[in-house]
Tab-separated table of C-alpha atoms and ligand atoms in Angstrom:
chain	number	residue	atom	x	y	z
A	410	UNK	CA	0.000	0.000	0.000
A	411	UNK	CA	0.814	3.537	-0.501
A	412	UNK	CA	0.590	6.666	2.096
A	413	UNK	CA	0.153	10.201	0.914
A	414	UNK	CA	2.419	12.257	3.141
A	415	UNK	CA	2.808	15.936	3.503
A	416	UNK	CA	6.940	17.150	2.974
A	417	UNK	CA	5.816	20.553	3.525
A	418	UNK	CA	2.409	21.701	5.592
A	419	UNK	CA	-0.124	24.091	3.578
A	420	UNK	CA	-0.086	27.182	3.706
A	421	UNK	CA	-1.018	30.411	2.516
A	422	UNK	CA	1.893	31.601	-0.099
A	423	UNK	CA	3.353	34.743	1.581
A	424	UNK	CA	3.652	35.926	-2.032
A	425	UNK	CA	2.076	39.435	-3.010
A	426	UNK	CA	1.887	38.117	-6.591
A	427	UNK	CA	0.045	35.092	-5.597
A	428	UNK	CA	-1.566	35.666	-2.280
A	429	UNK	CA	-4.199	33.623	-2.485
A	430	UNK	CA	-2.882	30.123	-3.291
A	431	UNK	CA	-2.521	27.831	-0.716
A	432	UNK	CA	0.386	25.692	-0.966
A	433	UNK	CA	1.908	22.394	0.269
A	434	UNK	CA	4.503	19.945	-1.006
A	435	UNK	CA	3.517	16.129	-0.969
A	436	UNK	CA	5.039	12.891	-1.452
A	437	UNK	CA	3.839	9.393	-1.748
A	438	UNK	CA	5.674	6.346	0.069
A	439	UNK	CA	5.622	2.798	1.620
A	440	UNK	CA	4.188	2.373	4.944
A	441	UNK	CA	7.688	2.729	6.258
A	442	UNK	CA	8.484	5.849	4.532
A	443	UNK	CA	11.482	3.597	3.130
A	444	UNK	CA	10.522	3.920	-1.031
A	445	UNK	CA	8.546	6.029	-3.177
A	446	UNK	CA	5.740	4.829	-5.171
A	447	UNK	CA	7.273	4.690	-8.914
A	448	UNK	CA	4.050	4.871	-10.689
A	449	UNK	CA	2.069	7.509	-12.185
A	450	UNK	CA	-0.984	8.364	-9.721
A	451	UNK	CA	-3.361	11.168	-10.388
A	452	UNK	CA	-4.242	12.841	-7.287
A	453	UNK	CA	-6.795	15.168	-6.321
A	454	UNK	CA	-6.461	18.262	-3.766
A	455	UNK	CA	-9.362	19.822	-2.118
A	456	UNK	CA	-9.545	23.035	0.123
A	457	UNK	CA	-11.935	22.078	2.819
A	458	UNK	CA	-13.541	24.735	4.992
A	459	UNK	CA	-15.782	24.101	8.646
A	460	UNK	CA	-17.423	27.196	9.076
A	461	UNK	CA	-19.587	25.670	11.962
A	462	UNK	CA	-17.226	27.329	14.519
A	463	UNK	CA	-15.788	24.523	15.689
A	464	UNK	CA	-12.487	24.338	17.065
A	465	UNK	CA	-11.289	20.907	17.676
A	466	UNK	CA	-12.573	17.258	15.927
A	467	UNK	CA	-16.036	17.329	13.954
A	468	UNK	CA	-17.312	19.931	12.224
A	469	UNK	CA	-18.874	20.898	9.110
A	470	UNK	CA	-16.447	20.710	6.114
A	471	UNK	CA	-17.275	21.288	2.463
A	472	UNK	CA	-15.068	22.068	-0.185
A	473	UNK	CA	-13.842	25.524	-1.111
A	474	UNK	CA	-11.460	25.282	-4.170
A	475	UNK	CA	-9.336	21.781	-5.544
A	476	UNK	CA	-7.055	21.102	-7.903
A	477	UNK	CA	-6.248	18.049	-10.108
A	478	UNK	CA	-2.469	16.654	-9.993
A	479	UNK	CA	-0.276	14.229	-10.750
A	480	UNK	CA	2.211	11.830	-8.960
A	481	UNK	CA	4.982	10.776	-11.670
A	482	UNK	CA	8.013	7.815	-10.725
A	483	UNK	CA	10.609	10.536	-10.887
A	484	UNK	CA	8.276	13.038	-8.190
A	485	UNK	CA	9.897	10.256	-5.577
A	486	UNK	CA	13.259	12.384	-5.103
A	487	UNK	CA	11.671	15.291	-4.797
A	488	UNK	CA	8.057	15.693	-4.113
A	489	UNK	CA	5.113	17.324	-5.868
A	490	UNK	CA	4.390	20.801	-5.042
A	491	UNK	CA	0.431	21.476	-4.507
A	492	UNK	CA	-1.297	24.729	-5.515
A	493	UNK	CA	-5.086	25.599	-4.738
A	494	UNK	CA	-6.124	28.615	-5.960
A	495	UNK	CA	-8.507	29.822	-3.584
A	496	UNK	CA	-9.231	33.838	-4.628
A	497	UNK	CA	-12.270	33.175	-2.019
A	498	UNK	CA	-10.157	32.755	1.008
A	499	UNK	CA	-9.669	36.716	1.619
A	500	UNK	CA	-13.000	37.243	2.359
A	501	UNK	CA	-12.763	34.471	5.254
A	502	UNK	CA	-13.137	36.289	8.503
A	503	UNK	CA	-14.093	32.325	10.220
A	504	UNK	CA	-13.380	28.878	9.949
A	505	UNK	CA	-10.787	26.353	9.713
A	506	UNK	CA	-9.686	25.473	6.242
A	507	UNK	CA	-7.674	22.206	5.448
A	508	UNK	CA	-6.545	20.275	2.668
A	509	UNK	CA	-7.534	16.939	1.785
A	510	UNK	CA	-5.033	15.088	-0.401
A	511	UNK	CA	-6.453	11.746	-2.045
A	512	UNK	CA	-6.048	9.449	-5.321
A	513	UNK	CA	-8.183	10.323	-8.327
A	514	UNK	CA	-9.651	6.784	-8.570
A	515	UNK	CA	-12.150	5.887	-6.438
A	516	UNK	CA	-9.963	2.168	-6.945
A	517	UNK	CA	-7.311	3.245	-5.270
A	518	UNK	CA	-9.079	4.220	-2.395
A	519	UNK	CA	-8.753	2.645	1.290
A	520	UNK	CA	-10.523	5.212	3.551
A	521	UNK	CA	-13.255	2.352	3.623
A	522	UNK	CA	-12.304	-1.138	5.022
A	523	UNK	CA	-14.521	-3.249	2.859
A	524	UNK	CA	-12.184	-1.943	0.298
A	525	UNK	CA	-9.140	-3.875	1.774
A	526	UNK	CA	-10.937	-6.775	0.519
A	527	UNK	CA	-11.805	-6.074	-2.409
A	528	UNK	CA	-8.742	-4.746	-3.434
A	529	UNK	CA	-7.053	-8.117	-2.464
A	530	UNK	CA	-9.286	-10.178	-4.121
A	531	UNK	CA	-8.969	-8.230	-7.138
A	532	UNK	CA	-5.478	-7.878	-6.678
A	533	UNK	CA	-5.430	-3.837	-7.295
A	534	UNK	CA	-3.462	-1.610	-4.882
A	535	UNK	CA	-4.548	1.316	-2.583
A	536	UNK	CA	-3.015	4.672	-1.709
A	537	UNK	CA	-3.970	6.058	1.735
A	538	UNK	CA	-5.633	10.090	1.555
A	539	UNK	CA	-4.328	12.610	3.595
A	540	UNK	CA	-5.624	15.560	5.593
A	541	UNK	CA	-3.871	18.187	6.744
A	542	UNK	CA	-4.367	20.350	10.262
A	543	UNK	CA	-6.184	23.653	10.149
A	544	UNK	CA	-4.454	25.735	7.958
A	545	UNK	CA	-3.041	29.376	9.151
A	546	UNK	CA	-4.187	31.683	7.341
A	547	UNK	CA	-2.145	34.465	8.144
A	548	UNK	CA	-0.266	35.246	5.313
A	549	UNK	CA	3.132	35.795	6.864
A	550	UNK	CA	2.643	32.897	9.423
A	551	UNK	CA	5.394	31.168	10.621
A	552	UNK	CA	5.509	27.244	9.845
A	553	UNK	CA	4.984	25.538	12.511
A	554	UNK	CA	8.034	23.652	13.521
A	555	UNK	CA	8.442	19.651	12.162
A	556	UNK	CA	7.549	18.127	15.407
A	557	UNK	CA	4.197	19.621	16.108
A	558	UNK	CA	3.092	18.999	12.766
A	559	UNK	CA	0.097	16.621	12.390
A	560	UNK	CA	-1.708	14.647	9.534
A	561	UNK	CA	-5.222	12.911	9.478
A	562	UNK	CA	-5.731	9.529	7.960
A	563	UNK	CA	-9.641	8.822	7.916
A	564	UNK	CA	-10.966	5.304	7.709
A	565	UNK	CA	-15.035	4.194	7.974
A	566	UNK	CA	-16.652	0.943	8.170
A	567	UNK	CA	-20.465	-0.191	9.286
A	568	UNK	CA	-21.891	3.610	9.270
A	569	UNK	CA	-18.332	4.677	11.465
A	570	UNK	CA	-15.420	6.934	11.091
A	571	UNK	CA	-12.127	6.310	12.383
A	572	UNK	CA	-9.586	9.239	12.907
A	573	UNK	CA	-6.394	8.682	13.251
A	574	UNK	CA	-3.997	11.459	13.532
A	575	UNK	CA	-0.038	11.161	12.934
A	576	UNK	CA	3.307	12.751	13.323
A	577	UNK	CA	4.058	14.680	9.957
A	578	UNK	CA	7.453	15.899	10.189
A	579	UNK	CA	9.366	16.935	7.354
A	580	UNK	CA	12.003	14.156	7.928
A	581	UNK	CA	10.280	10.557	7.306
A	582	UNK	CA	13.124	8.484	8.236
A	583	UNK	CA	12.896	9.751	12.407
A	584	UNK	CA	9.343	7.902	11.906
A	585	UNK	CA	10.809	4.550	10.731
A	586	UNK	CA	10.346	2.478	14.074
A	587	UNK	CA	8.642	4.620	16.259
A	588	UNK	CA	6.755	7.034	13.968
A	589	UNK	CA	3.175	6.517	14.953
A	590	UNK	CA	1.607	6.806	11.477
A	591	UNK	CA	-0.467	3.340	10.464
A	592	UNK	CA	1.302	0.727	8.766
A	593	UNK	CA	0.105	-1.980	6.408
A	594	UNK	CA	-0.267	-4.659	8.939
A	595	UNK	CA	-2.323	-2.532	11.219
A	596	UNK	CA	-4.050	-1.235	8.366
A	597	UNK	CA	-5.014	-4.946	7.407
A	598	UNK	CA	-5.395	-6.565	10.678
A	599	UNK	CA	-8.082	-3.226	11.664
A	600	UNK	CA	-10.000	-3.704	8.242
A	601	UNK	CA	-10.151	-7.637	9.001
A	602	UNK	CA	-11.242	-7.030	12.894
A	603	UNK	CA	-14.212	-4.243	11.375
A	604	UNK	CA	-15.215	-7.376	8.943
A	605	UNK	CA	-16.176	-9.198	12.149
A	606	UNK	CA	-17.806	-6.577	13.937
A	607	UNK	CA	-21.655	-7.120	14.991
A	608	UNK	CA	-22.477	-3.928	13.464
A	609	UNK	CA	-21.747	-4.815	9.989
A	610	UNK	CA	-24.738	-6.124	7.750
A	611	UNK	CA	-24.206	-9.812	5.923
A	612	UNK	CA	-25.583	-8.380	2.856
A	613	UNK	CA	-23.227	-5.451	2.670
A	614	UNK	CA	-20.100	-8.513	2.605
A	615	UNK	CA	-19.026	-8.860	-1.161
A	616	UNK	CA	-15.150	-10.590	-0.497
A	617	UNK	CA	-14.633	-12.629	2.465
A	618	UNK	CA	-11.074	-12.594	4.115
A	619	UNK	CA	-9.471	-15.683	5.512
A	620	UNK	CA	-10.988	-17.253	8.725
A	621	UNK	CA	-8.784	-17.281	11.706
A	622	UNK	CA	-11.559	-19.598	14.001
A	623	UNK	CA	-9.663	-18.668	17.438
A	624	UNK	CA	-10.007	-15.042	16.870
A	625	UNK	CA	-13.851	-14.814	15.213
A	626	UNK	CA	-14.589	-17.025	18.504
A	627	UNK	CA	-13.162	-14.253	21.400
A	628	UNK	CA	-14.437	-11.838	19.094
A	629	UNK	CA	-18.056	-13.211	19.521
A	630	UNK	CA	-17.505	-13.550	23.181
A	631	UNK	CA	-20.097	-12.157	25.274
A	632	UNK	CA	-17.365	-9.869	27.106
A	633	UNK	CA	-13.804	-9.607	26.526
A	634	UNK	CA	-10.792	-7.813	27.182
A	635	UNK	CA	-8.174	-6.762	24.973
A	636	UNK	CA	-4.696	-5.195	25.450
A	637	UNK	CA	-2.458	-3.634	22.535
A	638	UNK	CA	1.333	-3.952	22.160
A	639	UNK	CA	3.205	-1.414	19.724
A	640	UNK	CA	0.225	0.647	19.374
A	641	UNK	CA	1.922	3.108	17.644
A	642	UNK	CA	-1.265	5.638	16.674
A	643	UNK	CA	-3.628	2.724	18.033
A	644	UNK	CA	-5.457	2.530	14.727
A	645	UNK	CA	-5.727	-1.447	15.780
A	646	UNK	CA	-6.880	-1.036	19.003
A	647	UNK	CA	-9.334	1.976	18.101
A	648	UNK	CA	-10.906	0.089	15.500
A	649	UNK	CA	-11.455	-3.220	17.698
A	650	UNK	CA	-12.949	-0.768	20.505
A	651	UNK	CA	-15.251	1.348	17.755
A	652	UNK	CA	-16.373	-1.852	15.820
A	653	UNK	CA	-17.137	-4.240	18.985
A	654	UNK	CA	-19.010	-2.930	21.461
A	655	UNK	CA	-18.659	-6.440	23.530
A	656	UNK	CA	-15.096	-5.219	24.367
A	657	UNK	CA	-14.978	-4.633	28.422
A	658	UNK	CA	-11.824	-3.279	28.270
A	659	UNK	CA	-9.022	-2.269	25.591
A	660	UNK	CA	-5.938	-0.902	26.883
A	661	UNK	CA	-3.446	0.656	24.172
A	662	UNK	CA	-0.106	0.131	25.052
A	663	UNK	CA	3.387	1.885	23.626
A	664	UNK	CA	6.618	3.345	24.836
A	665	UNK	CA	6.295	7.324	26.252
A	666	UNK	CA	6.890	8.811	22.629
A	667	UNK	CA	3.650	7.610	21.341
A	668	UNK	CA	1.677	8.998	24.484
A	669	UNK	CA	1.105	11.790	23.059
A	670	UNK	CA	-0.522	10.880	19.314
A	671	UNK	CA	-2.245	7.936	21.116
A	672	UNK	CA	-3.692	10.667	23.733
A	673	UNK	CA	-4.839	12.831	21.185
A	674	UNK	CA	-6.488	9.998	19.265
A	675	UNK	CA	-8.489	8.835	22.127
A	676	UNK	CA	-9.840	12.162	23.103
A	677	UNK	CA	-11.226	11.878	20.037
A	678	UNK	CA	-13.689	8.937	20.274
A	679	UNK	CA	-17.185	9.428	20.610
A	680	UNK	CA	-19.277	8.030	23.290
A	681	UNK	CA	-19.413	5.319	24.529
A	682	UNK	CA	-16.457	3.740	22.962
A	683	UNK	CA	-14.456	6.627	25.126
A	684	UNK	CA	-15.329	5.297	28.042
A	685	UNK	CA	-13.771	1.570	27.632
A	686	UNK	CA	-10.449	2.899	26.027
A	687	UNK	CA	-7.815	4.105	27.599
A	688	UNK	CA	-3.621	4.288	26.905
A	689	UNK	CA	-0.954	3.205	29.708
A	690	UNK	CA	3.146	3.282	28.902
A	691	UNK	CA	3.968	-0.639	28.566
A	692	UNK	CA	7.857	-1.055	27.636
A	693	UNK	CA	8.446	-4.753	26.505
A	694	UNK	CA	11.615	-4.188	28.391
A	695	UNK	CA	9.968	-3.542	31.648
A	696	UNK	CA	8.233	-5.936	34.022
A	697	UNK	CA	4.260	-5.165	33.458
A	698	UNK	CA	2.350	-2.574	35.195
A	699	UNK	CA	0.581	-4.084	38.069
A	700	UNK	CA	-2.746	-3.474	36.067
A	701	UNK	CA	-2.003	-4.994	33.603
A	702	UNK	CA	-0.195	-7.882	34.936
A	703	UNK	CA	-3.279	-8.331	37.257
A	704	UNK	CA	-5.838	-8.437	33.970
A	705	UNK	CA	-7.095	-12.073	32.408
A	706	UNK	CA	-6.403	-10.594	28.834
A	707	UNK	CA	-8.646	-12.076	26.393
A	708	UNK	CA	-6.993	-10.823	22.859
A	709	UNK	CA	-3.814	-9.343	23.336
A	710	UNK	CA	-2.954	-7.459	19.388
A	711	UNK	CA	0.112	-6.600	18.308
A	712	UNK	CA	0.745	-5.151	14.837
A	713	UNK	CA	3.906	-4.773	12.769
A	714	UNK	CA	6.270	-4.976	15.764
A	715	UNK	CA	8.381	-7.993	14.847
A	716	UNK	CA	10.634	-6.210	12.312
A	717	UNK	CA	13.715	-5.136	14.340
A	718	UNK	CA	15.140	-8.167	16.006
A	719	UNK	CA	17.166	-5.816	18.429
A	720	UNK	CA	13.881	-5.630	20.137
A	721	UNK	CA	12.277	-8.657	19.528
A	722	UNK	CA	13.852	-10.698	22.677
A	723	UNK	CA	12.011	-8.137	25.005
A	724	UNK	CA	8.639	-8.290	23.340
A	725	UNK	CA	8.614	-12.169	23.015
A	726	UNK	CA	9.326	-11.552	27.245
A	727	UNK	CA	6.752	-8.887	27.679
A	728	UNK	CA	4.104	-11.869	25.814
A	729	UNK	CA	5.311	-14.878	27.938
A	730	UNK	CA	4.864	-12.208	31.439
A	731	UNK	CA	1.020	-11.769	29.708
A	732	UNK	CA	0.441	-14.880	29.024
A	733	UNK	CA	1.939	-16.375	32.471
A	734	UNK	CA	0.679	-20.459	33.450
A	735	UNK	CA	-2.199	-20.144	35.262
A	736	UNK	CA	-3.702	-17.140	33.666
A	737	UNK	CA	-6.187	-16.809	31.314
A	738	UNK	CA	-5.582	-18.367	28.113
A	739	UNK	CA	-4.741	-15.172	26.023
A	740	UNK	CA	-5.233	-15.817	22.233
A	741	UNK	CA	-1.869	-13.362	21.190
A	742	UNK	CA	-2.783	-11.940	17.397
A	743	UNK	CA	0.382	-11.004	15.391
A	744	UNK	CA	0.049	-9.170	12.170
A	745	UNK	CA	2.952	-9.121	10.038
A	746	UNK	CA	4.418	-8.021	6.854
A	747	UNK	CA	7.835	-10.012	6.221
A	748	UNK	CA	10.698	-7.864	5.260
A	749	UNK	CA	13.359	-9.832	6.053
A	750	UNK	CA	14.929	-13.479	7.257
A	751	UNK	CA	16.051	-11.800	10.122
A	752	UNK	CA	12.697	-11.584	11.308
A	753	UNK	CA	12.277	-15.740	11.899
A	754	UNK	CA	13.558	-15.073	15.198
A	755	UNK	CA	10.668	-13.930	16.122
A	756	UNK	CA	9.028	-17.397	15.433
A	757	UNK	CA	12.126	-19.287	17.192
A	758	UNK	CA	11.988	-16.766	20.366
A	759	UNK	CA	8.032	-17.472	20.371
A	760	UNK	CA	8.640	-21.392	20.206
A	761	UNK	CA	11.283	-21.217	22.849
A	762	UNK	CA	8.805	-19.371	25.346
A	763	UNK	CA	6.563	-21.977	25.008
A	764	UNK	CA	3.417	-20.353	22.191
A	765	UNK	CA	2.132	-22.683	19.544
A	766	UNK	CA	0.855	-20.975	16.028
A	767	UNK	CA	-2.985	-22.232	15.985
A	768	UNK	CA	-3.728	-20.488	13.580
A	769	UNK	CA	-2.805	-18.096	10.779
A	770	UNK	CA	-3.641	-16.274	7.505
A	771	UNK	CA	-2.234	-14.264	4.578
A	772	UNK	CA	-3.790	-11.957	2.927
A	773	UNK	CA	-1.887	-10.595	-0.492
A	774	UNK	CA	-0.760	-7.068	-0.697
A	775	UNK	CA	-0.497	-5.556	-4.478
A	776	UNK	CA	1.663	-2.497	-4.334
A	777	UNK	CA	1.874	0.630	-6.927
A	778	UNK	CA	4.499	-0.337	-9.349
A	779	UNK	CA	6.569	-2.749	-7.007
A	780	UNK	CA	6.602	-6.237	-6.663
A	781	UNK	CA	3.116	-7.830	-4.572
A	782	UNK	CA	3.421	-7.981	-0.476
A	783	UNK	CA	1.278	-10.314	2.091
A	784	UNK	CA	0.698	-9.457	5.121
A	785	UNK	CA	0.562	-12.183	8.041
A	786	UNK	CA	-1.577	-12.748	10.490
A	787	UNK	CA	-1.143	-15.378	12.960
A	788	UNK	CA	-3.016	-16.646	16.176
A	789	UNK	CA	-0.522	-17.631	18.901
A	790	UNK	CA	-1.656	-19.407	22.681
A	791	UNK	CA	1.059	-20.568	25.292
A	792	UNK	CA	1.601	-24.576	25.340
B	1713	SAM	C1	6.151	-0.098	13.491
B	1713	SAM	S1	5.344	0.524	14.849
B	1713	SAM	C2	3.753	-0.291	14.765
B	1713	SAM	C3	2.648	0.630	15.190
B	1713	SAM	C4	1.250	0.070	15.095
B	1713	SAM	N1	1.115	-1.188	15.791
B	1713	SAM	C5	0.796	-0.059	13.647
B	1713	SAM	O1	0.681	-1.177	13.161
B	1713	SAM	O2	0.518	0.958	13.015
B	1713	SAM	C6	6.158	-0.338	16.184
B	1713	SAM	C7	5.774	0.188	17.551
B	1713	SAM	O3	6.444	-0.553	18.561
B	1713	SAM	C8	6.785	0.344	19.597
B	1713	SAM	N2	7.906	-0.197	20.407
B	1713	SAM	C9	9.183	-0.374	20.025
B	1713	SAM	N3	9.918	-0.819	21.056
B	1713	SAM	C10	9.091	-0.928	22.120
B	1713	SAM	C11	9.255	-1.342	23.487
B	1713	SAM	N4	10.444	-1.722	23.977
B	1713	SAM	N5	8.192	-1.332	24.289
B	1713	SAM	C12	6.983	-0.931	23.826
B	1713	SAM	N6	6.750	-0.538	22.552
B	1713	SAM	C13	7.805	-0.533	21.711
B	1713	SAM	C14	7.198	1.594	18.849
B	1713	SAM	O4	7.178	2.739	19.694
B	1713	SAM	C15	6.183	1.649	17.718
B	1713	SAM	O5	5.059	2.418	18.036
């Protein structure tokens, strides 16, 4: 899959020639920020404005200006520079504008979950839109510095929106490991967890994914509790909470960097899936929080953690702690996408503590001009 990224923020162009274009300079990578996409991808760019006076989540938007562009192979060095010409946006005394960055083709598309499916089963690829913070519109405004910047990724499913903001800093590679933007894994494993849900309607299923019995069975449990590893954003954990309303208790779990995006993403959640989420620091390389330690987990997710063997050895510990003889017997969910051999040892680490595979399924990954992906998911239980 493909992710739309901002390289430089909107803005108004200081310009007294041009001062009412709004400008912003995008580019369009791997989940990982680690290639470009080398394909030609029209792309769409709207102005959006709320003029319902809202300052924080919600609102009214509607679109104020757009412009049609287009992602070329060789824009991958560099980035494509966006103009909107909004001669309109003088006359704004209110409101929050933003700008919404997406793929022409509604085929490309992955804002809705359903079309994770389809798009493996017709083995077409997706590129993920992108919305920017409320734009200053002060036309000398300072930018605001890398590390404060934000970006939206929007996702729906079953009548339900999913917002899930994101570090957007002008350097990518800082937001290789920790960099708590959605990946593919968590992208998959959320769309196959919303497929599950009791909200969504039989009729409305075209493409089925793979079973994985274990997991449709806790997921159908009357009550259940589920703790997240690597949150990251907590797209994963989010989505389980907002598509299962069965779930007691989900606990989203990361190392103090994340706190912050994962706090602002939970603020965010409407009633009453607010009041049975919550976020806690939970370092594999720490004994548990009493809490948590103290909690017969259900489910406990973890998505696209398993790629840096350097810290492998302590999550395979923080599992075995969770997952302790004479606890509850945990089903542990690992979604993967394999990058490299080095990543068996997570398998051999797993074996050695004692977890047994019982179940596990791929689901294929086309990708933009590269060569096809799966991603893994696989049900683990101790002995
Ligand atoms: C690649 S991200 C995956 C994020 C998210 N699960 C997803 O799929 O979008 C890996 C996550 O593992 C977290 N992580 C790395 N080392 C950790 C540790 N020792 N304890 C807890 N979390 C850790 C990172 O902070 C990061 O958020």
């Amino acid at each position: 899959m493909h992710y739309i990224r901002f390289l430089k923020q909107p803005r108004l162009l200081p310009s007294a020639s041009a001062p009412n274009q709004v400008s912003a300079k995008i580019t369009i990578t791997t989940d990982l920020g680690e290639s470009f996409c080398f394909e030609t991808v029209p792309l769409c760019a709207l102005l959006e404005i709320d003029a319902s006076g809202s300052t924080s989540g919600g609102g009214a938007w509607r679109t104020l200006a757009s412009a049609d562009i287009v992602w070329a192979a060789k824009d991958g060095y560099t980035g494509v520079e966006v103009i909107i010409p909004a001669p309109n946006l003088a006359r704004l005394r209110h409101g929050r504008v933003r700008m919404v960055v997406k793929a022409r083709s509604d085929s490309l598309d992955v804002s809705a979950f359903e079309n994770c499916w389809v798009q493996a089963a017709e083995e077409t690829s997706g590129v993920v839109a992108v919305r920017s913070m409320a734009i200053n519109l002060r036309p000398h405004a300072e930018q605001r510095p890398a590390i404060q910047a934000l970006a939206e990724r929007v996702f729906h499913a079953h009548g339900k929106e999913l917002h899930i903001w994101e570090e957007a800093g002008e350097s990518i590679a800082r937001h290789i490991w920790y960099g708590p933007g959605p990946r593919d894994a968590g992208l998959i494993l959320s769309s196959y967890l919303s497929f599950f849900s009791p909200l969504s309607s039989e009729s409305g299923k075209v493409y089925s994914p793979p079973e994985l019995p274990l997991l449709q069975t806790t997921l159908q449990k009357e009550e259940f509790q589920v703790l997240e590893l690597g949150a990251g954003c907590g797209i994963v954990g989010i989505s389980l909470a907002t598509f299962f309303p069965e779930a007691k208790q989900v606990i989203l779990t990361d190392l103090p960097e994340a706190s912050e995006i994962l706090t602002h993403n939970v603020s965010l959640l409407p009633s009453p899936t607010n009041s049975k989420i919550s976020h806690q620091v939970l370092d594999w390389s720490l004994p548990l929080p009493t809490n948590i330690q103290n909690t017969r987990w259900d489910l406990v997710l973890v998505a696209d953690c398993t790629y840096n063997p350097d810290v492998v050895p302590d999550l395979v510990k923080a599992l075995g702690r969770l997952t302790e003889p004479g606890k509850a017997e945990a089903l542990v969910v690992v979604a993967m996408k394999v990058r490299h051999e080095s990543e068996a040892v997570f398998f051999d680490l797993m074996q050695d503590a004692g977890f047994v595979v019982k179940e596990k399924a791929k689901v294929p990954l086309e990708v933009l001009g590269a060569d096809s992906e799966e991603i893994e998911i696989f049900g683990f239980m101790r002995g």
